[in-house]
Structures are given as C-alpha cells and as structure tokens.
GROMACS .gro file of C-alpha atoms in nm:
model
  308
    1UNK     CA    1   0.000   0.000   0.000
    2UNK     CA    2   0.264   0.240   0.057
    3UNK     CA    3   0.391   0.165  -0.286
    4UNK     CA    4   0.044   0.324  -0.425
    5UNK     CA    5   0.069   0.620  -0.176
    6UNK     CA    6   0.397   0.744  -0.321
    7UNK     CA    7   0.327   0.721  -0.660
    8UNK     CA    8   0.450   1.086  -0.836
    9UNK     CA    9   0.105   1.148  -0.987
   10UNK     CA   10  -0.044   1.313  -0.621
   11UNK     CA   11   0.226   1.562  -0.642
   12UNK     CA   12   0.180   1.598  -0.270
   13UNK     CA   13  -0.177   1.607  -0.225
   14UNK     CA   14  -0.381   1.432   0.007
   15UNK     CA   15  -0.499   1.056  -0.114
   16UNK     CA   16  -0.674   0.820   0.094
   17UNK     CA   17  -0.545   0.453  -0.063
   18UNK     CA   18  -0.764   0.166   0.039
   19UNK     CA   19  -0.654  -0.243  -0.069
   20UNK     CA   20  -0.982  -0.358  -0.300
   21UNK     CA   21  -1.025  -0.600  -0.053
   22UNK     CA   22  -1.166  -0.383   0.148
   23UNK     CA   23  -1.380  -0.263  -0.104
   24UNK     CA   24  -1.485  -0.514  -0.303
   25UNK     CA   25  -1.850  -0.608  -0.211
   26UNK     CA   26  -1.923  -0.259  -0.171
   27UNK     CA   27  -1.777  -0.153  -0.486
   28UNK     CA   28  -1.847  -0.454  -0.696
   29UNK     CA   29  -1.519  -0.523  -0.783
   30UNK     CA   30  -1.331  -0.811  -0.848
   31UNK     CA   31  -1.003  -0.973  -0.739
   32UNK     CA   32  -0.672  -1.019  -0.931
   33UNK     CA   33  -0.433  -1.272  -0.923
   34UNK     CA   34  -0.066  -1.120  -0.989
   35UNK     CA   35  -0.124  -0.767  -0.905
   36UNK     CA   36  -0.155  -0.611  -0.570
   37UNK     CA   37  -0.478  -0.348  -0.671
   38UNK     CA   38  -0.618  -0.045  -0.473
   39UNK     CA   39  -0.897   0.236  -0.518
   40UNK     CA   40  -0.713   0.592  -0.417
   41UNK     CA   41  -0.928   0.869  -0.365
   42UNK     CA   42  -0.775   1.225  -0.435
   43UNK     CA   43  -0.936   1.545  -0.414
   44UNK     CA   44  -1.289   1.386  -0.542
   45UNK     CA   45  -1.137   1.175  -0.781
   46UNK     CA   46  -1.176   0.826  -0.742
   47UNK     CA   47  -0.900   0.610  -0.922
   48UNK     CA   48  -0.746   0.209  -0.948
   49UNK     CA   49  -0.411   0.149  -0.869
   50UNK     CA   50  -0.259  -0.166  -1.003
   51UNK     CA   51   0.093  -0.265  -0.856
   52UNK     CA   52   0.295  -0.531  -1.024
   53UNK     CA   53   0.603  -0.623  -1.174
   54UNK     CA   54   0.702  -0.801  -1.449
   55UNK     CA   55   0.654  -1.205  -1.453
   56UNK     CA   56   0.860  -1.330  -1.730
   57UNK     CA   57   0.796  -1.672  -1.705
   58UNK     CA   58   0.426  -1.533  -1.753
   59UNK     CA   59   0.496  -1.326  -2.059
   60UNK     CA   60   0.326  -1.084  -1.885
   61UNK     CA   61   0.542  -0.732  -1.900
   62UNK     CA   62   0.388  -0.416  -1.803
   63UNK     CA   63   0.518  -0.180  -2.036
   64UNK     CA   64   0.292  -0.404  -2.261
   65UNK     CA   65   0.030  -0.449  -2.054
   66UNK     CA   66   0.005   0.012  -2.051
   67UNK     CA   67   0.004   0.029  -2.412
   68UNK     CA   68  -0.287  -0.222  -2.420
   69UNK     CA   69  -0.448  -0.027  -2.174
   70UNK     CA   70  -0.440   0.292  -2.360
   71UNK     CA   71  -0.509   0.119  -2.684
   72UNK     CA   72  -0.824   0.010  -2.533
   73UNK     CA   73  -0.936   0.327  -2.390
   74UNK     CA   74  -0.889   0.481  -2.753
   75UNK     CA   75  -1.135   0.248  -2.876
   76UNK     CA   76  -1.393   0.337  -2.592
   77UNK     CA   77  -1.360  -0.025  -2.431
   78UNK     CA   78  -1.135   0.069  -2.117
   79UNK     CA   79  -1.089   0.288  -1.873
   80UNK     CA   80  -0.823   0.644  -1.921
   81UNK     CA   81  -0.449   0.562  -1.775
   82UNK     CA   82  -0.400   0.881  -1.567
   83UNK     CA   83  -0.068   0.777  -1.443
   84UNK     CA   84   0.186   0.491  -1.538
   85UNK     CA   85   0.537   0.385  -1.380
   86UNK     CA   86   0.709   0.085  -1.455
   87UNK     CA   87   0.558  -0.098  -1.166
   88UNK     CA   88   0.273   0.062  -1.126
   89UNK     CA   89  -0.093   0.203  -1.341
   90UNK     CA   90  -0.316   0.413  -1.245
   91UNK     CA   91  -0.680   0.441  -1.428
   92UNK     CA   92  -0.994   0.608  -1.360
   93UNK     CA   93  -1.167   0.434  -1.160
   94UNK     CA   94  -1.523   0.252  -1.376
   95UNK     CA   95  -1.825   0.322  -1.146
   96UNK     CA   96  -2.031   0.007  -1.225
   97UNK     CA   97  -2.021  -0.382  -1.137
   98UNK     CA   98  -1.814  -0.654  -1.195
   99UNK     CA   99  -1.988  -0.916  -1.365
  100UNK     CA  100  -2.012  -1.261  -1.231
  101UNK     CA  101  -2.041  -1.583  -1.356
  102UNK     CA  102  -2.396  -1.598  -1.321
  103UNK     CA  103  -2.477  -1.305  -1.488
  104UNK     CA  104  -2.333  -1.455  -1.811
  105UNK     CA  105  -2.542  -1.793  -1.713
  106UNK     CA  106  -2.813  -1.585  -1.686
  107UNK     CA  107  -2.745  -1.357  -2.027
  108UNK     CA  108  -2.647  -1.687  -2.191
  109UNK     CA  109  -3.018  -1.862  -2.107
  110UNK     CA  110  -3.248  -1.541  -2.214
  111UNK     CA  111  -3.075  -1.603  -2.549
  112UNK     CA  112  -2.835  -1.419  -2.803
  113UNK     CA  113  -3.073  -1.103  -2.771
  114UNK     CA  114  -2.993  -1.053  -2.469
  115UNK     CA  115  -2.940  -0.699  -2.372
  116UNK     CA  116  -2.618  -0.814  -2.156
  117UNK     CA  117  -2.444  -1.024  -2.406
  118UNK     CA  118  -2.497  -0.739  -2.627
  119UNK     CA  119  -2.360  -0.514  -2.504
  120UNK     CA  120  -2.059  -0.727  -2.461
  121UNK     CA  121  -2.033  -0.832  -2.843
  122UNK     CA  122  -2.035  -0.468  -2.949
  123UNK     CA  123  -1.727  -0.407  -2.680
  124UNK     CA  124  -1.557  -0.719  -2.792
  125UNK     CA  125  -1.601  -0.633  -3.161
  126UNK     CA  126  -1.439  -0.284  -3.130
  127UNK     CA  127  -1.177  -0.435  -2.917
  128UNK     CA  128  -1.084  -0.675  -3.227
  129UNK     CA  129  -1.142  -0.397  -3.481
  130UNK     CA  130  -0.864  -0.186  -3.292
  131UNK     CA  131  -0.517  -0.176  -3.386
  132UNK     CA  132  -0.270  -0.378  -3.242
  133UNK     CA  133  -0.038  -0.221  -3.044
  134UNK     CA  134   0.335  -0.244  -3.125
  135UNK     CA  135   0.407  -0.345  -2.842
  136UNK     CA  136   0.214  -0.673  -2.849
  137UNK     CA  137   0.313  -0.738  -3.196
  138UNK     CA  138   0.674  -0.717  -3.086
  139UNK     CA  139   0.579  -1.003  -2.842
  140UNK     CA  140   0.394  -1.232  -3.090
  141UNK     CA  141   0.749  -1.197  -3.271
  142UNK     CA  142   0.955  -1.276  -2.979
  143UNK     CA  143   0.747  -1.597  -2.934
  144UNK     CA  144   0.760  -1.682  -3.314
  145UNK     CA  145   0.522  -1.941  -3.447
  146UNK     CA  146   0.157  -1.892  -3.277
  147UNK     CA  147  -0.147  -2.085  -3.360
  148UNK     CA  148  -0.506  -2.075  -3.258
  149UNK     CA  149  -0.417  -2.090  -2.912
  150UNK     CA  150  -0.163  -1.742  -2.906
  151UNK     CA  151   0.144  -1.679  -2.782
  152UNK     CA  152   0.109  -1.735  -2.445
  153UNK     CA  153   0.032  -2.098  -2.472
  154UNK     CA  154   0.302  -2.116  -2.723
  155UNK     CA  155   0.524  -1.997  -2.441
  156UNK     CA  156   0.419  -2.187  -2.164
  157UNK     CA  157   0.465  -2.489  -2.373
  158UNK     CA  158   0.783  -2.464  -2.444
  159UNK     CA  159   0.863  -2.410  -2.104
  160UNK     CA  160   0.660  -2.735  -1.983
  161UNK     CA  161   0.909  -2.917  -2.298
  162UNK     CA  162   1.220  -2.689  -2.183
  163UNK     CA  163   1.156  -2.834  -1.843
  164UNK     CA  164   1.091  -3.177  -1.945
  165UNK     CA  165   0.752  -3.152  -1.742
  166UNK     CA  166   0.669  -3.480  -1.582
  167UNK     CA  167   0.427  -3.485  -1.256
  168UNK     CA  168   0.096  -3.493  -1.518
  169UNK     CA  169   0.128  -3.703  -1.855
  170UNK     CA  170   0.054  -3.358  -2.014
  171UNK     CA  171   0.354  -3.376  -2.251
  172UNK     CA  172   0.262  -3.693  -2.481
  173UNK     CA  173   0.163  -3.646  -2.825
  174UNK     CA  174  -0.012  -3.312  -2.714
  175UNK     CA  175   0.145  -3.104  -2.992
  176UNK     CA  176  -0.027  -3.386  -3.241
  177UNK     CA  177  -0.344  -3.332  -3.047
  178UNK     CA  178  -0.285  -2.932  -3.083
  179UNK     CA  179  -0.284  -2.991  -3.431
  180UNK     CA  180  -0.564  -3.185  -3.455
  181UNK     CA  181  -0.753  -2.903  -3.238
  182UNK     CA  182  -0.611  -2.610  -3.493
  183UNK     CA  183  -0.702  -2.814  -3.799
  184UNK     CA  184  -1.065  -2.872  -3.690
  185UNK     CA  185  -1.067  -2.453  -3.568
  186UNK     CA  186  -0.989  -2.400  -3.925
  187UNK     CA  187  -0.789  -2.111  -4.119
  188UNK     CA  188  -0.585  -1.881  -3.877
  189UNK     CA  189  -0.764  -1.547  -3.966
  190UNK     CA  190  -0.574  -1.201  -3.943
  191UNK     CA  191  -0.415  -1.174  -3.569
  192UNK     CA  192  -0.667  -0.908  -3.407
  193UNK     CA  193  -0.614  -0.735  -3.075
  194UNK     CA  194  -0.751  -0.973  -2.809
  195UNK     CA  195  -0.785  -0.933  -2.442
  196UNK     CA  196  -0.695  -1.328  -2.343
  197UNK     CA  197  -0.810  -1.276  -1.989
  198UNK     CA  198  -1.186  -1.276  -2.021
  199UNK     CA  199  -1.269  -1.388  -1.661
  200UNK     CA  200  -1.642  -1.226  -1.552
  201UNK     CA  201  -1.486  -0.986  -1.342
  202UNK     CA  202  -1.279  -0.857  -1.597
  203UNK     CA  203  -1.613  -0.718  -1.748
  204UNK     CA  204  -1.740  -0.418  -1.584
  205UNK     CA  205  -2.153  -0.340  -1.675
  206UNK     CA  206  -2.147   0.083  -1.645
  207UNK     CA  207  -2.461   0.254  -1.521
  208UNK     CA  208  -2.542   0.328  -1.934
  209UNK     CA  209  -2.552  -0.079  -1.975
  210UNK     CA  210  -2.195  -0.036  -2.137
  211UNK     CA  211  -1.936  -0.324  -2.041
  212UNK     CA  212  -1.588  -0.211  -2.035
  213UNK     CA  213  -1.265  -0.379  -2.001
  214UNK     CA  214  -1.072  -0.418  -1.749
  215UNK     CA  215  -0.674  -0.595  -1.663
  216UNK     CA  216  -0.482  -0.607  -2.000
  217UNK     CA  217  -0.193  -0.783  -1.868
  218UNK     CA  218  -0.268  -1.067  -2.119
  219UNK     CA  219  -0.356  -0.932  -2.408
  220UNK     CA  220  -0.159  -0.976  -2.757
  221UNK     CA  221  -0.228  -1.028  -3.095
  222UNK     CA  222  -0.489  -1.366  -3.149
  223UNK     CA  223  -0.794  -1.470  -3.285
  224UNK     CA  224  -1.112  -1.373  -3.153
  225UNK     CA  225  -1.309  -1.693  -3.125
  226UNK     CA  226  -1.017  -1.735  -2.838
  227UNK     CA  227  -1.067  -1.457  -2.625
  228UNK     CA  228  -1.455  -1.565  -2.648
  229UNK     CA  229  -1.376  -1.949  -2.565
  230UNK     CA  230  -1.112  -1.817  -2.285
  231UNK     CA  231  -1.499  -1.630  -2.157
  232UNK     CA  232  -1.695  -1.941  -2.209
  233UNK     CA  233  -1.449  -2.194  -2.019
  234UNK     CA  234  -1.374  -1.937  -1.749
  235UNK     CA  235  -1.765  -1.906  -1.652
  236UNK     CA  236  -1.861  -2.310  -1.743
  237UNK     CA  237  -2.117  -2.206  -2.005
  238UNK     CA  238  -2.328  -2.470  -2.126
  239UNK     CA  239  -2.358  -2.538  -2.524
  240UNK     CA  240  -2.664  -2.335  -2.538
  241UNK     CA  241  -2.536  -2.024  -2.403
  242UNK     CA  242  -2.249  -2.042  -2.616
  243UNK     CA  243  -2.454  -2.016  -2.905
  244UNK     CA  244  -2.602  -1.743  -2.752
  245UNK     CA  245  -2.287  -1.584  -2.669
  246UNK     CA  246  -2.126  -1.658  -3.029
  247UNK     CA  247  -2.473  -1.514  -3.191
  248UNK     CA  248  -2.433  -1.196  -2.980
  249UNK     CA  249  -2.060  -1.145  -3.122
  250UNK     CA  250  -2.121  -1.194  -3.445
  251UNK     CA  251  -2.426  -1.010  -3.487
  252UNK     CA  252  -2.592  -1.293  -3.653
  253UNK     CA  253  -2.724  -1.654  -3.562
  254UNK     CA  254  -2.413  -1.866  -3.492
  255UNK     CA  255  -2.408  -2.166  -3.753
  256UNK     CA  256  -2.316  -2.526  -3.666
  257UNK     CA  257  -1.977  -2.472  -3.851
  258UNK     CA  258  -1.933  -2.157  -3.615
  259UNK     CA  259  -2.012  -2.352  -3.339
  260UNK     CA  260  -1.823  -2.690  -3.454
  261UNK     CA  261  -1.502  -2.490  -3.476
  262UNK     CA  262  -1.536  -2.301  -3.135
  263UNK     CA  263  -1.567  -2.628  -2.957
  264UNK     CA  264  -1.181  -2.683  -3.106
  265UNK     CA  265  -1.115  -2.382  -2.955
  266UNK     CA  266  -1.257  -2.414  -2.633
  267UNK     CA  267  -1.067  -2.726  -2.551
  268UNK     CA  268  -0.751  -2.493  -2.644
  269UNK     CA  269  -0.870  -2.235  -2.407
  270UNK     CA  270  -0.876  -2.490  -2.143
  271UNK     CA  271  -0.540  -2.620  -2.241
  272UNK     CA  272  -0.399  -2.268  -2.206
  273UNK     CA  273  -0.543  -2.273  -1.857
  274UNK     CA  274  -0.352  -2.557  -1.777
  275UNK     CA  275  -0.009  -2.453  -1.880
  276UNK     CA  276  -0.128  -2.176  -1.709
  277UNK     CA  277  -0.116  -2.354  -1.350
  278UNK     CA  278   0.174  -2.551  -1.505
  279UNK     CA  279   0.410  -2.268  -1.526
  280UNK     CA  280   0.291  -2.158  -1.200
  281UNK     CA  281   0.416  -2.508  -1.062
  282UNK     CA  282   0.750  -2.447  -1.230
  283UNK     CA  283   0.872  -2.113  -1.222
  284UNK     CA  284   0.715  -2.069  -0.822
  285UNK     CA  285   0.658  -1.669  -0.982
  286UNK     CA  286   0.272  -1.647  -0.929
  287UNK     CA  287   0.082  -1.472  -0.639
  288UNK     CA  288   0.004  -1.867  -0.563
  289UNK     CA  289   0.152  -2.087  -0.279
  290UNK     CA  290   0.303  -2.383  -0.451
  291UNK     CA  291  -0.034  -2.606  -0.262
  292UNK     CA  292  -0.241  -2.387  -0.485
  293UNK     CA  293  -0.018  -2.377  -0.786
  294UNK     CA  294  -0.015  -2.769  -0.755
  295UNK     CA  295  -0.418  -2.722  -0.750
  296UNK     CA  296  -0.471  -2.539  -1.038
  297UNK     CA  297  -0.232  -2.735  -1.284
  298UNK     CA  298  -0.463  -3.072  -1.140
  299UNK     CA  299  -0.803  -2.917  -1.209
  300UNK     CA  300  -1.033  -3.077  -1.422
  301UNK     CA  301  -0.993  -2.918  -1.773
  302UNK     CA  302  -0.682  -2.896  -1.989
  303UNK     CA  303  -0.556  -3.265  -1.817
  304UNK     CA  304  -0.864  -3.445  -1.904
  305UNK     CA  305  -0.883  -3.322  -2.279
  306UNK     CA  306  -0.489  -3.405  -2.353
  307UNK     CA  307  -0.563  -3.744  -2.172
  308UNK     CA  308  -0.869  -3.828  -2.413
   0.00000   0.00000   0.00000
C-alpha cells in the first residue's frame, strides 16, 4: 500500500489509498491474481491502482500491458491511464459492477438477444477492430510461431518441454493433439487485438448498460473466437449459451460450422489454462503458494482433454 501512496502522480496532495479488498462487495469489484490493486481517492477523484512487476515466465510485461491499456481506452472499451510507472498504473476508476459468472449464465439462457451479451459483443467487436499495439506485436514476434491458441500458450509450452515436465502425462503427443484441435478450428484469420483474460470480473456493466474492459496484462495479438472461448471456459457455459454468446458477437445466428469450430477452440482455451497452473508449478513466480499452484495445474480441464 505504501507503494500506491507514493506514486509521483499526487504531487503531494492528500490521497486516501484503500486495498480492494476492502472494497470489493461494496464496490463490486473483483479480485486479481498477480497484481496487488487499490482504489485511491484524491481530491474527489476516485481512481485504481494496479501494482505489479514483471513475470517473465508469464509473458506478462507491463510496459505491454500500458500500451494495451491505452489502446483500449482509444477504442472506448477501457478505462483512461492517468498515471503509469514501470511498476505501477493508475486508471480512472469505472463506477459500475463486476460481472459474475452468473450473470453470463443468466445472459447466456435469455438467449443471443440478450441486452447483456450485447452489449458485450459490441465491446468485444471494437476491441478486435482496434489496432494492435506495437508493443504486443513485438511479443507475438519474440514468441515466433503462434497458432489458434496465441502466444502465451506457445510460451508456456515450451517451457513445460524446456523443463521436461513430468508430474501430469501432459507432454505426450499433445502437440499432435494441438494440431488436430487447430485443424478442426480452421484457417488462422488475421491476428486481431484480443484481451486473453476474459474472466467475468474482468467485465465491468457501467450505469449506461456499457461493459468495459478491465486488466490487460494478457492481451496480444490472437484470434477472436479465443478470447470468447477463454470467456466461455472461465464461466462453465453450457452449449446453449455459447450459441447465444457466439450469436451476440457476431451479430448474426451462430451456424453449426461456427459452433463446430469453437468447440476446437474451447478445448484450447482450457489447455492454455492448464499450462497456465503448469508454469505456475514451475517457475514458483505467481501470487500462488506452490499447494495452490499444484491445485490449479490438477483441475479438471486442460488434463482431461490431452488425456482423451
């Protein structure tokens, strides 16, 4: 917290700093996992701090992870960055609610004219139609080759192989089964800027019925139908609402090739989750005890779809 307090931006003026655990219920906020985040409230101003260095193992770099930011908030789809040092981001704050996994059950069930899930196609759809930033192009390159699956998966898979990865039989024939997965996706279409970290409560509804985005830290250059199967995973949406969710994106009634080539995706999406908690296990550089890093590599998901 005092880290937050002596950021440059206050210039000396008064700023009450509170952790967002604290907050949370009240504010409807939600939690992050590699950051230490705070609300700081300065001469009427209400903002979020975000604390955090770089986690390499991760890919995640926040020089990277600011330029997203403000890419986004050029679009309309995040909020301003008021401040930014290399450890540290400050943006206004989004006076709304984080959304929760049942609120996209719910939006999913009423169908794909839903006034929640639309909302959220037209944000996602100007989030793709942005430009990528530099920035994130310059780390597609750095990884090289990069699928359906993007360049984080890339990267934590080569790490699992670097490491020769043994404690789950993760290893064996997957990259056969990851091109069996990308073949049945289809073509790779142009890389678009994606967010990658879709979680609910990375989706903030405004007042207006606006959703904007929130936590960049993952985002790089991908394919859309992945940052929407990274959403459906993440909140365990059944088939139906997927179609629903699909229809809402693309402004039209998903077909069954739309929704035969998402399901590739979605097991990717729960592959990346896996090397996910994989890396965690390895490296020992995630907010996570190694108990829970252990936890996450073992849940149900990503294992169970390499094993079949």
């Amino acid at each position: 917290m005092e880290r937050a307090r002596a950021l440059s931006c206050w210039n000396g003026k008064e700023v009450v700093v509170r952790p967002v655990g604290e907050v949370r219920e009240e504010l409807h906020l939600g939690e992050g996992r590699t950051n230490q985040n705070f609300i700081a409230d300065c001469e009427g101003a209400r903002c979020f701090v975000r604390v955090g260095s770089d986690l390499p193992f991760f890919g995640v770099n926040r020089a990277r992870e600011q330029a997203a930011s403000r890419a986004a908030h050029a679009v309309g789809v995040g909020p301003a960055v008021r401040h930014a040092e290399p450890d540290a981001m400050v943006v206004d704050f989004v006076d709304g609610k984080a959304l929760t996994e049942e609120d996209l059950h719910r939006a999913g069930a009423e169908g794909p004219r839903s006034v929640l899930l639309a909302a959220l196609g037209k944000t996602l759809r100007a989030l793709h139609d942005a430009p990528v930033p530099p920035e994130l192009e310059a780390f597609r390159e750095e990884v090289g080759s990069v699928g359906w699956g993007g360049p984080h998966l890339e990267k934590w898979l080569r790490y699992a192989e670097d490491q020769k990865y043994s404690r789950l039989p993760l290893l064996a024939n997957l990259r056969d089964f990851i091109k069996q997965l990308e073949h049945a996706a289809g073509p790779l279409g142009p890389n678009k800027f994606c967010h990658f970290d879709l979680l609910a409560d990375n989706l903030v509804l405004k007042k207006d019925g606006g959703i904007m985005l929130v936590d960049f830290e993952y985002s790089a250059p991908g394919q859309p139908f992945m940052d929407l199967a990274v959403l459906a995973m993440g909140c365990s949406l059944t088939a139906e609402e997927e179609r629903s969710l699909l229809s809402a994106y693309l402004d039209r009634e998903a077909s069954e090739e739309d929704l035969r080539r998402f399901k590739a995706v979605r097991v990717l999406a729960a592959l990346r989750e896996t090397f996910w908690g994989v890396t965690a296990e390895l490296s020992r550089s995630s907010a996570l005890s190694d108990a829970e890093a252990l936890s996450y590599a073992d849940a149900p998901g990503g294992l169970e779809l390499a094993e079949g």
